[in-house]
Amino acid sequence: MRLKAGHQPALVCRLQPPVSLLRSDPGMRLKAGHQPALVCRLQPPVSLLRSEGAITPTCQVACLPVRLRTAFDHTRIHPPREFACVMDGITEPVVLVLGHPIAGNPAQFALERAFASMDVGWRVFSCDVPPDRIDEAIAGAEVLGFRGLLLDQNLVTRLDEGAERSDLYWRGNPSESRWHTENVLSTWLETEIRKHFESLETEIGPLLWIGTPDPSFPSKIASEQSHSPIAWASTEAIEHARLIAIAETVDVSQWPRCQNATLVVDFANPENDLDQIRSLGYTVLGREQARIGILLESIQRWTGKQPMVDVLNEAIEEYLAV
Amino acid sequence: MTNRNATNSNVRALVRAARELSDSVDLLSFAEPVTHVYNPLAYAWKSHQAYLGQVSEDVKVVLLGMNPGPWGMAQTGVPFGEVAAVRDWMLIDEPVGKPPIEHEKRPVEGFQCQRSEVSGRRLWGLFQERFQTPDAFFQDHFVLNYCPLVFMEESARNRTPDKLLPEERERLTAICDAHLLTVIRTLDPDHLVGVGVYAEACLKRAVQVEGCRANVTRILHPSPASPASNNDWAGKVTKQLEKAGVW
């Protein structure tokens, strides 16, 4: 499929059969160059896979009612057919993902998979926005009517007044002119920590911070806190803690074995060796779990529905080839 | 594109070495958490052989990756072999078989695979942009993987060779080192470029054993899982290669 997409709604597509074309369905109208006019209803999202700053000539289209997800490629067209696709009055909800960089960010890919699996017609755009222009981007997205916006964590910076910028923006219903905002990483972390300690039937904590505390971490829920500002904590401190948050690369080989079902949350960049920490008996939440958690919370706020965790997991693993 | 295999001794030597490598690693066994092992040199041999047929008689730069990715070489048999890059740029489109035990979440669909591997798209995209044609690229360059096997856990999660059990890693390393030495002796390049830290370490080990004249260097791995590679990977790598005197 060749896409000459400035932006939506105009797309020029080359379709490789099989494709289900429904002459009577409302929706996407395909006007064929040398073909009779065809009308086909395409189930969003139409996925535009980005390469380094440009849209690659690959597009995935799912056609109703057969729910057939078919991928097209511009080089395998037998016979070639060119269609000009024009949106026909349907405006699907669109959410925006902002990052810096946005290249290599699996959020759009995973969200599209999740929306498709939930059979909702939401679309996703991704843009690279430098941190110093993020306020303009958020305001612009609100004016433009995006249904939601997700900031990559590298854009969740401190605001002038010292508070942390929210990472998620959404509208309760399409007619709302202003967004609701939330730090969903914080929400997700709090939920996971509470779940862990509820299963143990104990109060939350004591909490040990290793490195500079991350503002997304819901420290206040812990009964007791201690803080090691360097990338090290004593064996006694680690053994005493029931909740450990790490913001630095630590030498796990010096850690004692876990005795008390301690939960470890890793914020370090690059990530610590979580397999090694797990092998010592600790329960660990790392970057990958947080990424999934943020997407789950975001989809729930946007659509009011909950996707399957496996769908997100598999999409991210596929995108990152891990 | 030109297939050099009729008269090129490098092609013959690399094909022979790849067959030996494939046969040797097929004899290895791996314990859990590895549950599935793919050997694309076996089930995608035709396209791998076609790829080896592109090597020139005067290779100056050898780039080395770690092992196949599930949507790249595991599908096409070509290192970093994103389907579109292999099929549409290299014009390699050979039938691809199946591994003996296939994971349902990582099906091998060969050139029908609709998934696109970011690492391969970036790597071959850079070469395509710089050299325009495969002939121009393969005149001086060649890309290989250190290990030909793909390892998966029950969940289908990829397990890289460095995460294997020590005794498994040791046996695999012995075989892959021997193959790498054969390739270096055969091609005798000026530059050996590790794509990522792991591959660079393999090259350094090989060069120590061999006493080879080639300069070993490293470029940033193109995987999107590496945060540094998501900000102008092509620009950074071009600078790295220019600084190392490779380009």
Coordinates of C-alpha atoms in Angstrom, one line a residue:
Chain A
M1 CA 0.0 0.0 0.0
R2 CA 1.4 3.4 -0.9
L3 CA 0.3 6.1 1.3
K4 CA 0.9 9.7 0.3
A5 CA -0.5 11.0 3.4
G6 CA 0.1 14.6 4.2
H7 CA -2.2 13.9 7.1
Q8 CA -5.7 12.5 7.4
P9 CA -8.2 12.4 5.9
A10 CA -6.7 12.2 2.4
L11 CA -4.9 9.0 1.7
V12 CA -3.8 7.5 -1.6
C13 CA -3.7 3.8 -1.2
R14 CA -2.7 0.9 -3.3
L15 CA -4.5 -2.2 -2.1
Q16 CA -3.4 -5.7 -2.5
P17 CA -6.3 -8.2 -2.7
P18 CA -7.9 -9.7 -0.8
V19 CA -9.8 -6.7 0.5
S20 CA -13.5 -6.7 1.3
L21 CA -15.2 -3.9 -0.5
L22 CA -18.8 -3.2 0.5
R23 CA -20.5 -1.1 -2.1
S24 CA -23.4 -0.2 0.1
D25 CA -21.7 0.4 3.4
P26 CA -21.2 4.0 4.6
G27 CA -17.7 4.9 5.7
M28 CA -14.5 5.1 3.8
R29 CA -15.1 5.9 0.1
L30 CA -12.6 4.6 -2.3
K31 CA -12.5 6.1 -5.7
A32 CA -10.5 3.9 -8.0
G33 CA -8.5 5.4 -10.8
H34 CA -9.5 2.8 -13.4
Q35 CA -11.9 0.9 -11.3
P36 CA -15.6 1.6 -10.8
A37 CA -16.2 3.6 -7.7
L38 CA -16.1 1.4 -4.7
V39 CA -17.3 2.0 -1.2
C40 CA -15.8 0.2 1.6
R41 CA -16.0 0.5 5.3
L42 CA -12.7 0.3 7.0
Q43 CA -12.4 -0.4 10.7
P44 CA -10.0 2.0 12.3
P45 CA -7.4 2.2 13.4
V46 CA -5.6 2.6 10.1
S47 CA -2.1 2.1 11.3
L48 CA 0.6 4.3 9.9
L49 CA 3.9 2.8 10.9
R50 CA 6.5 5.5 11.4
S51 CA 10.1 5.1 10.5
E52 CA 12.7 7.7 11.3
G53 CA 10.6 10.8 10.9
A54 CA 8.6 9.7 8.0
I55 CA 5.6 7.5 7.3
T56 CA 6.6 4.2 5.8
P57 CA 4.7 2.9 2.9
T58 CA 3.0 0.3 5.0
C59 CA -0.5 0.4 6.3
Q60 CA -2.8 -2.0 8.0
V61 CA -6.4 -2.0 7.3
A62 CA -9.2 -4.0 8.9
C63 CA -12.3 -4.3 6.8
L64 CA -15.8 -4.8 8.2
P65 CA -17.9 -6.8 8.5
V66 CA -15.5 -9.7 8.0
R67 CA -13.2 -8.4 10.6
L68 CA -10.4 -9.4 8.4
R69 CA -7.2 -7.7 9.3
T70 CA -5.2 -7.5 6.2
A71 CA -1.8 -5.9 5.7
F72 CA -0.8 -4.4 2.4
D73 CA 2.5 -3.6 1.0
H74 CA 3.1 -1.4 -2.0
T75 CA 5.5 -3.8 -3.7
R76 CA 3.2 -6.8 -3.8
I77 CA 0.3 -5.6 -5.9
H78 CA -1.3 -7.9 -8.3
P79 CA -2.8 -6.2 -10.1
P80 CA -2.0 -2.7 -9.1
R81 CA -5.0 -0.6 -8.2
E82 CA -4.8 3.0 -7.0
F83 CA -7.5 4.4 -4.9
A84 CA -8.0 7.8 -3.4
C85 CA -9.6 7.3 0.0
V86 CA -11.6 10.1 1.3
M87 CA -13.2 10.2 4.8
D88 CA -16.9 10.4 4.5
G89 CA -18.2 12.2 7.6
I90 CA -16.9 9.7 10.2
T91 CA -14.7 11.3 12.8
E92 CA -13.3 8.5 15.0
P93 CA -11.9 9.5 18.4
V94 CA -8.2 10.3 18.0
V95 CA -5.6 10.2 20.8
L96 CA -2.2 11.7 20.7
V97 CA 1.1 10.3 22.1
L98 CA 3.9 12.8 22.6
G99 CA 7.5 11.9 23.3
H100 CA 11.0 13.2 22.9
P101 CA 12.1 11.2 21.1
I102 CA 9.0 9.4 19.9
A103 CA 11.0 7.1 17.6
G104 CA 11.2 3.7 19.1
N105 CA 8.3 4.3 21.4
P106 CA 5.9 1.3 21.2
A107 CA 2.9 3.2 22.7
Q108 CA 1.1 3.9 19.4
F109 CA 1.6 0.4 18.1
A110 CA 0.4 -1.1 21.4
L111 CA -2.6 1.2 21.7
E112 CA -3.7 0.4 18.1
R113 CA -3.5 -3.3 18.9
A114 CA -5.5 -2.7 22.1
F115 CA -8.2 -0.6 20.4
A116 CA -8.5 -3.2 17.6
S117 CA -8.8 -6.0 20.1
M118 CA -11.5 -4.1 22.0
D119 CA -13.3 -3.5 18.7
V120 CA -13.4 0.3 19.2
G121 CA -12.6 2.6 16.4
W122 CA -10.1 4.9 18.0
R123 CA -7.1 6.2 16.3
V124 CA -3.6 7.1 17.5
F125 CA -1.1 9.7 16.4
S126 CA 2.4 10.1 17.7
C127 CA 4.5 13.2 17.6
D128 CA 7.9 14.3 18.7
V129 CA 7.8 17.4 20.8
P130 CA 10.7 19.0 22.6
P131 CA 10.2 19.6 26.3
D132 CA 10.3 23.4 26.0
R133 CA 7.3 23.4 23.7
I134 CA 5.2 20.8 25.5
D135 CA 2.7 23.3 26.9
E136 CA 1.9 24.6 23.4
A137 CA 1.5 21.1 22.2
I138 CA -0.9 20.1 25.0
A139 CA -2.9 23.3 24.5
G140 CA -3.0 22.8 20.8
A141 CA -4.2 19.2 21.1
E142 CA -6.9 20.3 23.5
V143 CA -8.1 22.9 21.0
L144 CA -7.9 20.5 18.1
G145 CA -10.3 18.1 19.8
F146 CA -8.1 15.1 20.4
R147 CA -9.9 12.8 22.8
G148 CA -6.9 12.1 24.8
L149 CA -3.2 12.7 25.1
L150 CA -0.4 10.6 26.7
L151 CA 3.0 12.0 27.5
D152 CA 6.0 9.7 27.5
Q153 CA 7.7 9.7 30.9
N154 CA 10.6 11.7 29.5
L155 CA 8.2 14.6 29.0
V156 CA 6.7 14.4 32.5
T157 CA 8.7 17.3 33.8
R158 CA 8.4 19.5 36.9
L159 CA 6.2 22.5 36.4
D160 CA 7.2 26.0 37.5
E161 CA 5.3 25.8 40.7
G162 CA 7.1 22.6 41.7
A163 CA 4.3 20.1 41.0
E164 CA 4.8 17.4 38.4
R165 CA 3.2 17.6 35.0
S166 CA 0.4 15.1 34.5
D167 CA 1.1 12.3 32.0
L168 CA -2.5 11.6 30.9
Y169 CA -5.2 13.9 29.5
W170 CA -8.7 12.9 28.5
R171 CA -12.3 14.1 28.1
G172 CA -15.1 12.5 29.9
N173 CA -17.2 12.9 26.8
P174 CA -16.5 14.2 23.4
S175 CA -18.3 17.5 24.0
E176 CA -16.2 18.5 26.9
S177 CA -14.0 21.4 26.0
R178 CA -11.4 20.9 28.7
W179 CA -9.4 17.9 29.6
H180 CA -9.2 15.9 32.9
T181 CA -5.6 15.3 33.9
E182 CA -3.9 12.7 36.0
N183 CA -0.5 11.2 36.7
V184 CA -1.4 7.6 35.8
L185 CA 2.0 6.2 36.5
S186 CA 1.5 7.3 40.1
T187 CA -2.1 5.9 40.1
W188 CA -0.9 2.6 38.7
L189 CA 2.0 2.3 41.2
E190 CA -0.2 3.0 44.1
T191 CA -2.7 0.4 43.0
E192 CA 0.0 -2.2 42.5
I193 CA 1.7 -1.5 45.8
R194 CA -1.6 -1.6 47.7
K195 CA -2.5 -4.9 46.0
H196 CA 0.9 -6.4 47.0
F197 CA 0.5 -5.5 50.7
E198 CA -3.2 -6.4 50.8
S199 CA -2.3 -9.9 49.7
L200 CA 0.2 -10.0 52.5
E201 CA -2.4 -8.5 54.9
T202 CA 0.2 -6.1 56.3
E203 CA 0.5 -2.3 56.3
I204 CA 2.5 -0.7 53.5
G205 CA 6.2 -0.2 54.2
P206 CA 8.7 0.5 55.6
L207 CA 9.9 2.2 52.4
L208 CA 13.5 2.5 51.5
W209 CA 14.5 4.9 48.7
I210 CA 17.8 4.3 47.0
G211 CA 18.8 7.3 44.9
T212 CA 16.8 10.5 44.3
P213 CA 13.1 9.9 44.9
D214 CA 10.9 9.9 41.8
P215 CA 7.9 12.3 42.1
S216 CA 5.6 9.8 40.5
F217 CA 6.2 7.4 43.4
P218 CA 3.3 7.5 46.0
S219 CA 5.7 7.7 49.0
K220 CA 3.0 8.9 51.3
I221 CA 1.2 5.6 51.4
A222 CA 4.2 4.0 53.2
S223 CA 4.1 3.8 57.0
E224 CA 7.7 4.7 57.4
Q225 CA 10.4 6.0 55.1
S226 CA 14.2 6.0 54.9
H227 CA 16.4 7.4 52.2
S228 CA 19.8 6.5 50.9
P229 CA 20.8 9.2 48.5
I230 CA 23.6 7.2 46.9
A231 CA 23.4 4.0 44.8
W232 CA 23.9 1.9 47.9
A233 CA 22.1 0.7 50.9
S234 CA 23.3 -1.4 53.8
T235 CA 22.2 -5.0 54.2
E236 CA 20.4 -4.0 57.4
A237 CA 18.4 -1.3 55.6
I238 CA 17.4 -3.6 52.8
E239 CA 16.4 -6.3 55.2
H240 CA 14.4 -3.9 57.2
A241 CA 12.5 -2.5 54.2
R242 CA 9.3 -4.1 52.8
L243 CA 9.1 -1.7 49.9
I244 CA 12.2 -0.6 48.1
A245 CA 12.3 2.1 45.3
I246 CA 15.5 2.4 43.3
A247 CA 16.5 5.3 41.2
E248 CA 20.1 4.4 40.6
T249 CA 22.1 1.5 39.2
V250 CA 22.8 -0.7 42.2
D251 CA 25.1 -3.7 42.8
V252 CA 22.6 -6.4 43.4
S253 CA 25.3 -9.0 44.1
Q254 CA 25.6 -7.3 47.5
W255 CA 22.0 -7.7 48.4
P256 CA 20.7 -10.2 50.9
R257 CA 18.1 -12.8 50.0
C258 CA 14.6 -11.6 50.4
Q259 CA 13.0 -12.7 53.7
N260 CA 9.8 -10.7 53.9
A261 CA 8.1 -10.7 50.5
T262 CA 9.6 -7.3 49.8
L263 CA 8.4 -5.3 46.8
V264 CA 11.0 -3.6 44.7
V265 CA 10.1 -0.8 42.3
D266 CA 12.9 0.0 39.8
F267 CA 13.0 3.6 38.4
A268 CA 16.7 3.4 37.3
N269 CA 17.7 4.3 33.8
P270 CA 19.2 2.1 32.5
E271 CA 17.1 -0.5 34.3
N272 CA 18.8 -2.7 36.9
D273 CA 19.2 -6.4 36.4
L274 CA 15.6 -7.3 37.4
D275 CA 16.1 -11.0 36.8
Q276 CA 18.9 -11.0 39.3
I277 CA 16.8 -9.1 41.9
R278 CA 13.9 -11.6 41.3
S279 CA 16.3 -14.5 41.7
L280 CA 16.9 -13.3 45.3
G281 CA 13.2 -13.7 46.0
Y282 CA 12.0 -10.1 45.7
T283 CA 8.9 -9.1 43.8
V284 CA 9.8 -6.5 41.2
L285 CA 8.0 -3.8 39.2
G286 CA 10.2 -2.5 36.4
R287 CA 9.9 -0.2 33.4
E288 CA 8.1 -2.8 31.3
Q289 CA 5.4 -3.4 33.9
A290 CA 5.0 0.4 34.3
R291 CA 4.7 0.9 30.6
I292 CA 1.9 -1.6 30.4
G293 CA 0.3 -0.2 33.5
I294 CA 0.3 3.3 32.1
L295 CA -1.3 2.1 28.8
L296 CA -4.0 0.2 30.7
E297 CA -4.9 3.1 32.9
S298 CA -4.9 5.4 29.8
I299 CA -7.2 3.2 27.8
Q300 CA -9.5 2.9 30.7
R301 CA -9.8 6.6 31.2
W302 CA -10.2 7.3 27.5
T303 CA -12.7 4.6 26.5
G304 CA -14.1 3.4 29.8
K305 CA -13.1 -0.1 28.8
Q306 CA -10.3 -2.3 29.9
P307 CA -8.1 -4.1 27.3
M308 CA -6.5 -7.5 27.8
V309 CA -3.0 -7.1 29.3
D310 CA -1.7 -9.8 27.0
V311 CA -2.6 -7.8 23.9
L312 CA -0.5 -4.9 25.2
N313 CA 2.3 -7.2 26.3
E314 CA 2.5 -8.9 23.0
A315 CA 2.3 -5.7 21.0
I316 CA 5.2 -4.2 22.9
E317 CA 7.3 -7.4 22.7
E318 CA 6.6 -7.5 19.0
Y319 CA 7.5 -3.9 18.4
L320 CA 10.7 -4.1 20.5
A321 CA 11.5 -7.6 19.1
V322 CA 12.1 -8.8 22.6
Chain B
M1 CA 21.5 -7.3 -8.6
T2 CA 24.6 -9.2 -9.4
N3 CA 25.0 -12.6 -7.8
R4 CA 28.6 -13.2 -7.4
N5 CA 28.5 -16.8 -6.4
A6 CA 29.6 -18.4 -9.7
T7 CA 33.2 -17.2 -9.4
N8 CA 33.7 -15.8 -6.0
S9 CA 35.7 -17.9 -3.6
N10 CA 34.4 -15.8 -0.7
V11 CA 30.9 -16.9 -1.4
R12 CA 31.9 -20.5 -1.5
A13 CA 33.8 -20.3 1.7
L14 CA 31.0 -18.5 3.5
V15 CA 28.4 -20.9 2.3
R16 CA 30.5 -23.8 3.5
A17 CA 31.1 -22.1 6.9
A18 CA 27.4 -21.3 7.3
R19 CA 26.4 -24.9 6.6
E20 CA 28.9 -26.1 9.2
L21 CA 27.7 -23.6 11.7
S22 CA 24.1 -24.6 11.1
D23 CA 24.8 -28.3 11.5
S24 CA 26.8 -27.7 14.7
V25 CA 24.3 -25.5 16.5
D26 CA 21.6 -27.9 15.6
L27 CA 23.3 -30.5 17.8
L28 CA 23.0 -28.3 20.8
S29 CA 20.2 -28.5 23.4
F30 CA 18.9 -25.8 25.7
A31 CA 17.1 -26.1 29.0
E32 CA 14.3 -24.0 30.4
P33 CA 13.5 -21.2 30.5
V34 CA 14.3 -21.7 26.8
T35 CA 11.5 -23.7 25.2
H36 CA 11.8 -22.9 21.5
V37 CA 14.9 -22.6 19.4
Y38 CA 14.8 -21.4 15.7
N39 CA 17.6 -22.0 13.3
P40 CA 16.9 -19.9 10.2
L41 CA 20.1 -21.2 8.6
A42 CA 18.2 -24.4 8.3
Y43 CA 14.6 -23.6 7.5
A44 CA 15.5 -20.4 5.6
W45 CA 18.7 -21.7 4.0
K46 CA 17.8 -20.7 0.4
S47 CA 17.5 -17.1 1.2
H48 CA 20.5 -17.2 3.5
Q49 CA 22.5 -18.7 0.7
A50 CA 21.2 -16.1 -1.7
Y51 CA 22.3 -13.4 0.8
L52 CA 25.8 -15.0 1.2
G53 CA 25.9 -14.8 -2.6
Q54 CA 26.2 -11.1 -2.4
V55 CA 29.5 -11.0 -0.7
S56 CA 32.3 -9.5 -2.8
E57 CA 35.8 -10.7 -3.2
D58 CA 37.2 -7.6 -1.5
V59 CA 35.2 -6.9 1.6
K60 CA 36.6 -4.0 3.6
V61 CA 34.0 -3.8 6.4
V62 CA 32.3 -6.6 8.3
L63 CA 29.4 -5.6 10.6
L64 CA 28.4 -8.2 13.2
G65 CA 25.1 -8.5 15.0
M66 CA 24.3 -10.7 18.0
N67 CA 21.6 -13.1 16.8
P68 CA 18.4 -13.1 14.7
G69 CA 15.4 -11.1 15.7
P70 CA 12.0 -12.8 15.7
W71 CA 10.6 -10.6 12.8
G72 CA 13.8 -10.1 10.9
M73 CA 16.3 -12.9 10.2
A74 CA 14.0 -15.4 11.8
Q75 CA 11.6 -14.7 8.9
T76 CA 14.0 -14.1 6.0
G77 CA 17.3 -15.8 6.9
V78 CA 19.2 -12.6 6.4
P79 CA 20.9 -10.7 9.2
F80 CA 18.8 -7.8 10.4
G81 CA 16.6 -9.0 7.6
E82 CA 13.5 -6.9 7.8
V83 CA 11.2 -8.3 5.1
A84 CA 10.8 -5.3 2.9
A85 CA 14.5 -4.5 3.0
V86 CA 15.4 -8.0 1.9
R87 CA 12.7 -8.5 -0.6
D88 CA 12.5 -5.1 -2.2
W89 CA 16.0 -3.8 -1.9
M90 CA 18.2 -6.9 -2.0
L91 CA 15.7 -8.6 -4.2
I92 CA 16.0 -11.8 -2.3
D93 CA 12.7 -13.6 -2.1
E94 CA 13.2 -17.4 -1.6
P95 CA 10.8 -19.9 -0.1
V96 CA 11.2 -20.2 3.7
G97 CA 10.3 -23.3 5.6
K98 CA 9.3 -23.7 9.2
P99 CA 11.3 -24.6 12.4
P100 CA 10.6 -28.1 13.7
I101 CA 8.8 -26.7 16.8
E102 CA 7.2 -23.4 16.2
H103 CA 5.9 -21.0 18.9
E104 CA 2.3 -20.0 18.1
K105 CA 3.1 -16.4 19.0
R106 CA 6.2 -16.3 16.8
P107 CA 5.1 -17.9 13.6
V108 CA 7.6 -18.1 10.8
E109 CA 5.8 -16.8 7.7
G110 CA 8.9 -16.0 5.7
F111 CA 8.4 -13.2 3.1
Q112 CA 4.7 -13.2 3.8
C113 CA 5.4 -11.9 7.3
Q114 CA 3.6 -8.6 7.7
R115 CA 5.5 -7.5 10.7
S116 CA 8.4 -5.1 10.4
E117 CA 11.5 -5.3 12.6
V118 CA 12.6 -1.8 13.6
S119 CA 16.3 -2.8 14.0
G120 CA 16.5 -4.1 10.5
R121 CA 14.5 -1.2 9.0
R122 CA 17.0 1.2 10.6
L123 CA 20.2 -0.7 9.7
W124 CA 19.3 -1.5 6.1
G125 CA 17.5 1.8 5.7
L126 CA 20.8 3.6 6.5
F127 CA 22.7 1.5 4.0
Q128 CA 20.0 2.0 1.4
E129 CA 20.1 5.8 1.9
R130 CA 23.9 6.0 1.8
F131 CA 24.7 3.4 -1.0
Q132 CA 21.4 3.5 -3.0
T133 CA 22.0 0.0 -4.4
P134 CA 22.8 -3.3 -2.8
D135 CA 25.7 -3.7 -5.3
A136 CA 27.3 -0.5 -4.1
F137 CA 26.9 -1.6 -0.4
F138 CA 28.1 -5.2 -0.8
Q139 CA 31.1 -4.1 -2.9
D140 CA 32.9 -3.2 0.4
H141 CA 30.5 -4.3 3.2
F142 CA 29.0 -7.4 4.6
V143 CA 26.7 -8.0 7.6
L144 CA 26.7 -11.1 9.7
N145 CA 25.2 -12.4 12.9
Y146 CA 27.4 -14.0 15.6
C147 CA 24.9 -16.6 16.6
P148 CA 22.4 -18.0 14.1
L149 CA 19.8 -19.2 16.7
V150 CA 16.7 -17.5 18.1
F151 CA 15.8 -18.5 21.7
M152 CA 12.4 -18.1 23.1
E153 CA 10.8 -18.7 26.4
E154 CA 7.4 -20.2 27.0
S155 CA 5.8 -16.8 26.8
A156 CA 7.5 -16.3 23.4
R157 CA 9.8 -13.7 25.0
N158 CA 13.1 -13.5 23.3
R159 CA 16.1 -14.8 25.3
T160 CA 19.4 -13.4 24.1
P161 CA 22.5 -15.7 24.0
D162 CA 24.1 -13.8 26.8
K163 CA 21.2 -14.8 29.1
L164 CA 21.6 -18.6 28.5
L165 CA 22.8 -20.9 31.2
P166 CA 26.6 -20.8 31.5
E167 CA 27.3 -24.3 30.2
E168 CA 24.9 -23.7 27.2
R169 CA 26.5 -20.4 26.5
E170 CA 30.0 -22.0 26.6
R171 CA 29.1 -24.6 24.0
L172 CA 27.4 -22.1 21.8
T173 CA 30.3 -19.6 22.1
A174 CA 32.8 -22.2 21.0
I175 CA 30.9 -22.9 17.8
C176 CA 30.1 -19.3 17.0
D177 CA 33.7 -18.2 17.7
A178 CA 35.0 -20.8 15.4
H179 CA 32.6 -19.6 12.6
L180 CA 33.5 -16.0 13.2
L181 CA 37.2 -16.8 12.9
T182 CA 36.6 -18.6 9.6
V183 CA 34.7 -15.6 8.3
I184 CA 37.4 -13.1 9.4
R185 CA 40.2 -15.3 7.9
T186 CA 38.2 -15.6 4.7
L187 CA 37.2 -12.0 4.2
D188 CA 40.3 -10.4 5.8
P189 CA 38.5 -7.0 6.2
D190 CA 40.0 -3.7 7.3
H191 CA 37.3 -3.0 9.8
L192 CA 35.2 -5.2 12.1
V193 CA 32.2 -3.3 13.4
G194 CA 30.2 -4.7 16.3
V195 CA 26.5 -3.7 16.2
G196 CA 26.1 -3.2 19.9
V197 CA 28.3 -4.1 22.8
Y198 CA 27.8 -7.8 22.7
A199 CA 29.0 -8.2 19.1
E200 CA 31.9 -5.9 19.7
A201 CA 33.1 -8.2 22.5
C202 CA 32.8 -11.2 20.3
L203 CA 34.9 -9.4 17.6
K204 CA 37.6 -8.4 20.2
R205 CA 37.8 -12.0 21.4
A206 CA 38.1 -13.3 17.9
V207 CA 40.8 -10.7 16.9
Q208 CA 42.9 -11.6 20.0
V209 CA 42.9 -15.3 19.0
E210 CA 43.5 -14.6 15.4
G211 CA 45.9 -11.7 15.7
C212 CA 44.0 -10.1 12.9
R213 CA 44.9 -6.8 11.3
A214 CA 41.4 -5.4 11.3
N215 CA 40.4 -2.5 13.4
V216 CA 37.5 -3.4 15.8
T217 CA 34.9 -0.7 16.5
R218 CA 31.3 -0.5 17.6
I219 CA 28.1 1.3 16.5
L220 CA 25.0 1.9 18.5
H221 CA 22.5 -1.0 18.3
P222 CA 19.4 0.1 16.3
S223 CA 16.9 -1.6 18.6
P224 CA 14.1 0.6 19.8
A225 CA 14.6 -1.1 23.2
S226 CA 17.8 0.9 23.5
P227 CA 16.8 4.5 24.4
A228 CA 19.9 6.1 22.9
S229 CA 19.0 4.6 19.5
N230 CA 15.7 6.4 19.3
N231 CA 17.1 9.8 18.7
D232 CA 18.6 10.0 15.3
W233 CA 20.2 6.6 15.2
A234 CA 21.3 6.9 11.6
G235 CA 23.0 10.2 12.2
K236 CA 24.8 9.0 15.3
V237 CA 25.9 5.8 13.6
T238 CA 27.2 7.7 10.6
K239 CA 29.3 9.8 12.8
Q240 CA 30.6 6.8 14.7
L241 CA 31.6 5.1 11.5
E242 CA 33.2 8.3 10.1
K243 CA 35.1 8.8 13.4
A244 CA 36.4 5.2 13.2
G245 CA 37.5 5.7 9.7
V246 CA 35.1 3.1 8.3
W247 CA 33.3 5.7 6.2

